[in-house]
mmCIF file of C-alpha atoms in Angstrom:
data_model
loop_
_atom_site.group_PDB
_atom_site.id
_atom_site.type_symbol
_atom_site.label_atom_id
_atom_site.label_comp_id
_atom_site.label_asym_id
_atom_site.label_seq_id
_atom_site.Cartn_x
_atom_site.Cartn_y
_atom_site.Cartn_z
ATOM 1 C CA MET S 42 -21.378 -20.878 -28.478
ATOM 2 C CA ILE S 43 -18.402 -18.606 -27.708
ATOM 3 C CA LYS S 44 -17.119 -18.689 -31.279
ATOM 4 C CA GLU S 45 -20.558 -18.026 -32.735
ATOM 5 C CA ASN S 46 -21.538 -15.137 -30.485
ATOM 6 C CA PRO S 47 -18.867 -14.175 -27.936
ATOM 7 C CA ARG S 48 -20.664 -10.996 -26.907
ATOM 8 C CA TYR S 49 -23.784 -12.934 -25.879
ATOM 9 C CA PHE S 50 -21.674 -15.427 -23.946
ATOM 10 C CA PHE S 51 -19.827 -12.756 -21.972
ATOM 11 C CA GLN S 52 -23.041 -10.863 -21.222
ATOM 12 C CA TYR S 53 -24.556 -14.119 -19.937
ATOM 13 C CA ALA S 54 -21.466 -14.916 -17.864
ATOM 14 C CA LYS S 55 -21.278 -11.391 -16.444
ATOM 15 C CA ARG S 56 -24.918 -11.532 -15.382
ATOM 16 C CA TYR S 57 -24.319 -14.654 -13.287
ATOM 17 C CA LEU S 58 -20.862 -13.622 -12.143
ATOM 18 C CA ARG S 59 -22.254 -10.946 -9.880
ATOM 19 C CA THR S 60 -23.194 -12.418 -6.560
ATOM 20 C CA ARG S 61 -24.656 -10.572 -3.659
ATOM 21 C CA GLU S 62 -22.856 -11.344 -0.459
ATOM 22 C CA GLN S 63 -24.548 -10.751 2.826
ATOM 23 C CA ILE S 64 -22.719 -9.294 5.769
ATOM 24 C CA GLY S 65 -23.207 -11.244 8.900
ATOM 25 C CA PRO S 66 -24.194 -12.738 11.134
ATOM 26 C CA LEU S 67 -21.585 -11.062 13.317
ATOM 27 C CA LEU S 68 -20.304 -12.256 16.663
ATOM 28 C CA THR S 69 -20.088 -9.373 19.141
ATOM 29 C CA GLU S 70 -19.706 -9.114 22.901
ATOM 30 C CA GLU S 71 -23.515 -9.234 23.152
ATOM 31 C CA GLY S 72 -23.670 -12.445 21.100
ATOM 32 C CA ILE S 73 -24.537 -13.229 17.489
ATOM 33 C CA GLN S 74 -26.062 -10.290 15.593
ATOM 34 C CA LYS S 75 -28.334 -11.233 12.677
ATOM 35 C CA GLU S 76 -30.585 -8.214 12.178
ATOM 36 C CA PRO S 77 -29.396 -5.528 9.729
ATOM 37 C CA GLN S 78 -29.748 -2.746 12.318
ATOM 38 C CA GLN S 79 -27.707 -4.698 14.874
ATOM 39 C CA ILE S 80 -25.050 -5.488 12.262
ATOM 40 C CA CYS S 81 -24.833 -1.793 11.298
ATOM 41 C CA GLU S 82 -24.438 -0.784 14.927
ATOM 42 C CA ALA S 83 -21.760 -3.442 15.507
ATOM 43 C CA LEU S 84 -19.784 -2.344 12.434
ATOM 44 C CA SER S 85 -20.137 1.323 13.407
ATOM 45 C CA ALA S 86 -18.923 0.583 16.939
ATOM 46 C CA GLN S 87 -15.913 -1.316 15.559
ATOM 47 C CA TYR S 88 -15.062 1.559 13.204
ATOM 48 C CA GLN S 89 -15.268 4.104 16.023
ATOM 49 C CA LYS S 90 -13.104 1.865 18.188
ATOM 50 C CA VAL S 91 -10.229 1.700 15.679
ATOM 51 C CA PHE S 92 -10.556 5.146 14.059
ATOM 52 C CA ASN S 93 -7.708 7.496 14.930
ATOM 53 C CA SER S 94 -7.854 11.254 14.972
ATOM 54 C CA PRO S 95 -4.885 13.031 13.396
ATOM 55 C CA ASP S 96 -2.014 13.645 15.799
ATOM 56 C CA LYS S 97 -2.033 17.377 16.519
ATOM 57 C CA ARG S 98 1.748 17.346 17.056
ATOM 58 C CA LYS S 99 2.316 16.168 13.465
ATOM 59 C CA MET S 100 -0.073 18.521 11.690
ATOM 60 C CA VAL S 101 1.364 21.025 9.205
ATOM 61 C CA ILE S 102 0.554 24.474 10.549
ATOM 62 C CA ASN S 103 2.224 26.541 7.825
ATOM 63 C CA PRO S 104 2.078 24.656 4.477
ATOM 64 C CA GLN S 105 4.023 27.345 2.580
ATOM 65 C CA ALA S 106 6.980 27.109 4.930
ATOM 66 C CA PHE S 107 6.757 23.326 5.159
ATOM 67 C CA PHE S 108 6.717 22.765 1.386
ATOM 68 C CA GLN S 109 9.147 25.510 0.390
ATOM 69 C CA GLU S 110 12.015 24.598 -1.894
ATOM 70 C CA ILE S 111 15.320 23.972 -0.217
ATOM 71 C CA PRO S 112 18.120 25.992 -1.808
ATOM 72 C CA GLU S 113 20.788 23.993 -3.610
ATOM 73 C CA HIS S 114 24.146 23.592 -1.896
ATOM 74 C CA ASP S 115 27.057 24.927 -3.900
ATOM 75 C CA GLU S 116 29.545 23.106 -1.737
ATOM 76 C CA PRO S 117 30.086 19.380 -2.279
ATOM 77 C CA MET S 118 28.895 17.286 0.618
ATOM 78 C CA ASP S 119 31.442 15.087 2.335
ATOM 79 C CA ILE S 120 29.684 11.710 2.437
ATOM 80 C CA THR S 121 31.425 8.373 2.666
ATOM 81 C CA VAL S 122 29.558 5.308 1.393
ATOM 82 C CA THR S 123 31.091 2.010 2.447
ATOM 83 C CA VAL S 124 30.676 -1.447 0.965
ATOM 84 C CA GLU S 125 28.846 -2.394 4.156
ATOM 85 C CA ASP S 126 26.379 0.479 3.624
ATOM 86 C CA ILE S 127 25.609 -0.715 0.093
ATOM 87 C CA THR S 128 25.293 -4.347 1.207
ATOM 88 C CA LYS S 129 22.968 -3.435 4.074
ATOM 89 C CA ALA S 130 20.784 -1.240 1.849
ATOM 90 C CA LEU S 131 20.463 -3.914 -0.844
ATOM 91 C CA LYS S 132 19.671 -6.637 1.707
ATOM 92 C CA GLU S 133 16.877 -4.509 3.219
ATOM 93 C CA LEU S 134 15.328 -3.965 -0.213
ATOM 94 C CA ARG S 135 12.142 -5.980 -0.810
ATOM 95 C CA VAL S 136 12.164 -8.068 -3.997
ATOM 96 C CA ASN S 137 8.651 -6.974 -4.974
ATOM 97 C CA SER S 138 9.381 -3.259 -4.508
ATOM 98 C CA ALA S 139 8.305 -0.891 -7.244
ATOM 99 C CA LEU S 140 10.852 0.451 -9.688
ATOM 100 C CA GLY S 141 12.787 3.476 -8.568
ATOM 101 C CA PRO S 142 13.340 6.593 -10.673
ATOM 102 C CA ASP S 143 16.225 4.795 -12.402
ATOM 103 C CA GLY S 144 13.867 2.033 -13.627
ATOM 104 C CA VAL S 145 15.995 -0.779 -12.171
ATOM 105 C CA PRO S 146 13.920 -3.599 -10.610
ATOM 106 C CA ALA S 147 14.681 -4.506 -6.997
ATOM 107 C CA VAL S 148 15.031 -8.183 -7.880
ATOM 108 C CA LEU S 149 17.949 -7.291 -10.195
ATOM 109 C CA LEU S 150 19.652 -5.282 -7.469
ATOM 110 C CA LYS S 151 19.287 -8.113 -4.953
ATOM 111 C CA THR S 152 20.458 -10.723 -7.459
ATOM 112 C CA ALA S 153 23.510 -8.647 -8.418
ATOM 113 C CA LEU S 154 24.421 -7.869 -4.803
ATOM 114 C CA LYS S 155 28.060 -9.020 -4.974
ATOM 115 C CA PRO S 156 29.065 -7.122 -8.151
ATOM 116 C CA LEU S 157 27.238 -3.977 -6.978
ATOM 117 C CA GLN S 158 28.966 -3.866 -3.591
ATOM 118 C CA HIS S 159 32.031 -2.161 -5.024
ATOM 119 C CA PRO S 160 31.757 1.207 -6.758
#
Protein backbone atom coordinates (compact mmCIF):
# COMPACT_ATOMS: atom_id res chain seq x y z
CA MET A 1 0.00 0.00 0.00
CA ILE A 2 2.80 2.45 0.89
CA LYS A 3 4.77 1.69 -2.27
CA GLU A 4 1.71 1.98 -4.48
CA ASN A 5 0.35 5.23 -3.09
CA PRO A 6 2.47 6.73 -0.29
CA ARG A 7 0.56 10.01 -0.29
CA TYR A 8 -2.74 8.24 0.45
CA PHE A 9 -1.10 6.22 3.22
CA PHE A 10 0.36 9.27 4.96
CA GLN A 11 -2.91 11.20 4.67
CA TYR A 12 -4.70 8.23 6.24
CA ALA A 13 -2.11 7.92 9.00
CA LYS A 14 -2.15 11.66 9.71
CA ARG A 15 -5.93 11.65 10.03
CA TYR A 16 -5.81 9.01 12.77
CA LEU A 17 -2.64 10.33 14.36
CA ARG A 18 -4.41 13.36 15.73
CA THR A 19 -6.02 12.55 19.01
CA ARG A 20 -8.00 14.89 21.15
CA GLU A 21 -6.89 14.80 24.73
CA GLN A 22 -9.20 15.99 27.43
CA ILE A 23 -7.97 18.04 30.33
CA GLY A 24 -9.11 16.73 33.62
CA PRO A 25 -10.55 15.68 35.86
CA LEU A 26 -8.40 17.81 38.15
CA LEU A 27 -7.84 17.32 41.85
CA THR A 28 -8.08 20.64 43.71
CA GLU A 29 -8.45 21.63 47.34
CA GLU A 30 -12.23 21.48 46.85
CA GLY A 31 -12.03 17.93 45.48
CA ILE A 32 -12.17 16.43 41.99
CA GLN A 33 -13.23 18.91 39.29
CA LYS A 34 -14.89 17.36 36.22
CA GLU A 35 -16.94 20.17 34.70
CA PRO A 36 -15.24 22.35 32.06
CA GLN A 37 -16.05 25.58 33.93
CA GLN A 38 -14.60 24.21 37.17
CA ILE A 39 -11.49 22.99 35.35
CA CYS A 40 -11.02 26.42 33.74
CA GLU A 41 -11.34 28.13 37.11
CA ALA A 42 -8.88 25.70 38.72
CA LEU A 43 -6.31 26.22 35.95
CA SER A 44 -6.78 30.00 36.10
CA ALA A 45 -6.32 29.99 39.87
CA GLN A 46 -3.12 27.93 39.52
CA TYR A 47 -1.77 30.30 36.87
CA GLN A 48 -2.49 33.35 39.03
CA LYS A 49 -0.84 31.62 41.98
CA VAL A 50 2.47 31.03 40.18
CA PHE A 51 2.54 34.09 37.89
CA ASN A 52 5.19 36.63 38.83
CA SER A 53 5.11 40.31 38.10
CA PRO A 54 8.37 41.81 36.84
CA ASP A 55 10.71 42.95 39.60
CA LYS A 56 10.61 46.75 39.55
CA ARG A 57 14.21 46.91 40.83
CA LYS A 58 15.46 45.06 37.73
CA MET A 59 13.52 46.97 35.08
CA VAL A 60 15.47 48.97 32.49
CA ILE A 61 14.47 52.60 32.94
CA ASN A 62 16.69 54.13 30.26
CA PRO A 63 17.18 51.62 27.38
CA GLN A 64 19.51 53.93 25.42
CA ALA A 65 21.93 54.22 28.32
CA PHE A 66 21.60 50.55 29.24
CA PHE A 67 22.31 49.26 25.71
CA GLN A 68 24.94 51.81 24.71
CA GLU A 69 28.19 50.54 23.27
CA ILE A 70 31.08 50.33 25.66
CA PRO A 71 34.18 52.06 24.30
CA GLU A 72 37.12 49.80 23.49
CA HIS A 73 40.05 49.82 25.89
CA ASP A 74 43.33 50.80 24.28
CA GLU A 75 45.30 49.50 27.22
CA PRO A 76 45.88 45.75 27.53
CA MET A 77 44.09 44.24 30.49
CA ASP A 78 46.20 42.47 33.08
CA ILE A 79 44.40 39.14 33.49
CA THR A 80 46.00 35.96 34.71
CA VAL A 81 44.37 32.66 33.72
CA THR A 82 45.60 29.67 35.68
CA VAL A 83 45.43 25.98 34.86
CA GLU A 84 42.99 25.63 37.74
CA ASP A 85 40.73 28.29 36.17
CA ILE A 86 40.66 26.41 32.86
CA THR A 87 40.06 23.06 34.58
CA LYS A 88 37.22 24.47 36.69
CA ALA A 89 35.57 26.13 33.69
CA LEU A 90 35.75 22.98 31.56
CA LYS A 91 34.41 20.79 34.39
CA GLU A 92 31.41 23.11 34.86
CA LEU A 93 30.59 22.94 31.15
CA ARG A 94 27.55 20.77 30.34
CA VAL A 95 28.18 18.10 27.69
CA ASN A 96 24.95 18.91 25.84
CA SER A 97 25.64 22.66 25.70
CA ALA A 98 25.18 24.42 22.39
CA LEU A 99 28.18 25.31 20.29
CA GLY A 100 29.91 28.54 21.16
CA PRO A 101 30.93 31.19 18.64
CA ASP A 102 34.07 29.16 17.91
CA GLY A 103 31.95 26.16 16.80
CA VAL A 104 33.70 23.73 19.18
CA PRO A 105 31.30 21.23 20.82
CA ALA A 106 31.31 21.06 24.62
CA VAL A 107 31.76 17.29 24.56
CA LEU A 108 35.10 17.78 22.75
CA LEU A 109 36.26 20.32 25.31
CA LYS A 110 35.35 18.03 28.21
CA THR A 111 36.95 15.01 26.55
CA ALA A 112 40.17 16.92 25.83
CA LEU A 113 40.35 18.41 29.33
CA LYS A 114 43.93 17.33 30.12
CA PRO A 115 45.58 18.59 26.90
CA LEU A 116 43.61 21.87 27.04
CA GLN A 117 44.63 22.68 30.62
CA HIS A 118 47.95 24.14 29.52
CA PRO A 119 48.09 27.09 27.14
